[in-house]
CSV table of C-alpha atoms in Angstrom, one decimal:
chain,number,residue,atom,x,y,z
A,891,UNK,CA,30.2,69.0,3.8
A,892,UNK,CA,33.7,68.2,4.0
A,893,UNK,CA,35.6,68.0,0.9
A,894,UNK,CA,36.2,65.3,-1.5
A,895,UNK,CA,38.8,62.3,-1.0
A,896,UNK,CA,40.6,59.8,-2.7
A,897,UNK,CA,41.6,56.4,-1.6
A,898,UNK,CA,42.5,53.2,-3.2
A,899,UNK,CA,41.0,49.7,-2.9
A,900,UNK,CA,42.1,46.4,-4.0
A,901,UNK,CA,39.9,43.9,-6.0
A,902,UNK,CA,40.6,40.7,-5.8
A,903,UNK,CA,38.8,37.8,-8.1
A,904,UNK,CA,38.9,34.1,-7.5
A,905,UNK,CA,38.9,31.4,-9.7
A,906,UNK,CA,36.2,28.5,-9.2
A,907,UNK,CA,37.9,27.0,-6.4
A,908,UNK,CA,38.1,30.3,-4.0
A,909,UNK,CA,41.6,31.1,-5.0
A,910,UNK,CA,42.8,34.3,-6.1
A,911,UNK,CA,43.2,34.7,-10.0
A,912,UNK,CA,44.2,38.2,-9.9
A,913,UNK,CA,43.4,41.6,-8.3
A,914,UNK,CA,43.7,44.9,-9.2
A,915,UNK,CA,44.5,48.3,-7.3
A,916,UNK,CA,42.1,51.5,-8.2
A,917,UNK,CA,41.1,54.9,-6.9
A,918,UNK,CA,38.0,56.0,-5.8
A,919,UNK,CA,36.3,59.4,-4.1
A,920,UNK,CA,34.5,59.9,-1.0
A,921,UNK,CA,32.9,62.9,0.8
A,922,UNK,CA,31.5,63.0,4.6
A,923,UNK,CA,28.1,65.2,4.9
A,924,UNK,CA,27.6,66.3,8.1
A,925,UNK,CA,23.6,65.7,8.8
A,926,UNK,CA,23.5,66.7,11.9
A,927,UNK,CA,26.1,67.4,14.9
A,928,UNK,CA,27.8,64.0,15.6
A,929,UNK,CA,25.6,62.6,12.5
A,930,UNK,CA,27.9,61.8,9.6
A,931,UNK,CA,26.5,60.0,6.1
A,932,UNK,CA,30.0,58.9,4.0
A,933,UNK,CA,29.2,58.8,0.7
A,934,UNK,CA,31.8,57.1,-2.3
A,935,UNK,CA,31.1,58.3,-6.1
A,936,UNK,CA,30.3,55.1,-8.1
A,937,UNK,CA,31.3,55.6,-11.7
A,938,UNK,CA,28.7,54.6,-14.2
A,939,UNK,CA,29.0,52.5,-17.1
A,940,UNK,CA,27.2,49.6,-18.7
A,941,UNK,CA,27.5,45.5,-18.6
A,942,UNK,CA,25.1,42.4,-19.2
A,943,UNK,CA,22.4,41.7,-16.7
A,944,UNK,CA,20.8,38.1,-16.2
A,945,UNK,CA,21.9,34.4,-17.6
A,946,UNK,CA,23.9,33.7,-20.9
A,947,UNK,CA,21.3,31.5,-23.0
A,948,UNK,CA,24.1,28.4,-22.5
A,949,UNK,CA,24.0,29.1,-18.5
A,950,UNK,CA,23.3,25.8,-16.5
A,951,UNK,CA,20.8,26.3,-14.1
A,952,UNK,CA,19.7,29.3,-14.6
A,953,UNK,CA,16.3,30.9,-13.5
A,954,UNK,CA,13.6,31.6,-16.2
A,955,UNK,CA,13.4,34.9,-14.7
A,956,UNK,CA,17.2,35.6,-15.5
A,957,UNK,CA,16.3,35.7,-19.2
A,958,UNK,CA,16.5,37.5,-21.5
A,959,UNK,CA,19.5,38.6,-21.1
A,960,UNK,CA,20.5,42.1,-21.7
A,961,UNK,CA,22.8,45.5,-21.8
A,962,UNK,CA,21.8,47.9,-18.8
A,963,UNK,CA,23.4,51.4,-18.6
A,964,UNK,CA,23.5,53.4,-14.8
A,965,UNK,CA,24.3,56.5,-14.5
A,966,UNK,CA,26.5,57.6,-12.2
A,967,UNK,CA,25.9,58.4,-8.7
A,968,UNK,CA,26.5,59.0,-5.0
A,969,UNK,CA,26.2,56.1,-2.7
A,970,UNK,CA,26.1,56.3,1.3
C-alpha cells in the first residue's frame, strides 16, 4: 500500500438551464493498493454525513416509490 494523498477537486453546480451557479474547490484523500504486480485498485476516502433521500411531498412528478421522504446517515468509507 502506498501512502495516503491529497488532491483537490472542483464542484461545479448548474442552475436549471445548464449554466454554472457556482462551484466550489475542496480536498480529498486517496491511497493506491497494490493487488497484485502491475494490478493497482485507487481508492478516495468518502466522508460520511447525512441528507434527505427521495421526493419533497410538493415535488411534481415524482414516483410513488420516492416517498416518504427521509434523513439517511452513511458512514464513512473507502471507495475504489
Amino acid at each position: 500500500m502506498t501512502s495516503a494523498m491529497s488532491f483537490e477537486f472542483e464542484t461545479v453546480y448548474l442552475n436549471e438551464w445548464g449554466q454554472v451557479s457556482d462551484s466550489s474547490r475542496r480536498a480529498g484523500i486517496s491511497f493506491t493498493e497494490e493487488l497484485a504486480p502491475g494490478v493497482n485498485l485507487e481508492l478516495i476516502w468518502i466522508p460520511g454525513g447525512s441528507f434527505l433521500m427521495g421526493a419533497a411531498p410538493d415535488e411534481v412528478g415524482h414516483s410513488p416509490d420516492e416517498r416518504p421522504q427521509h434523513s439517511v446517515k452513511v458512514s464513512a468509507f473507502w471507495m475504489g
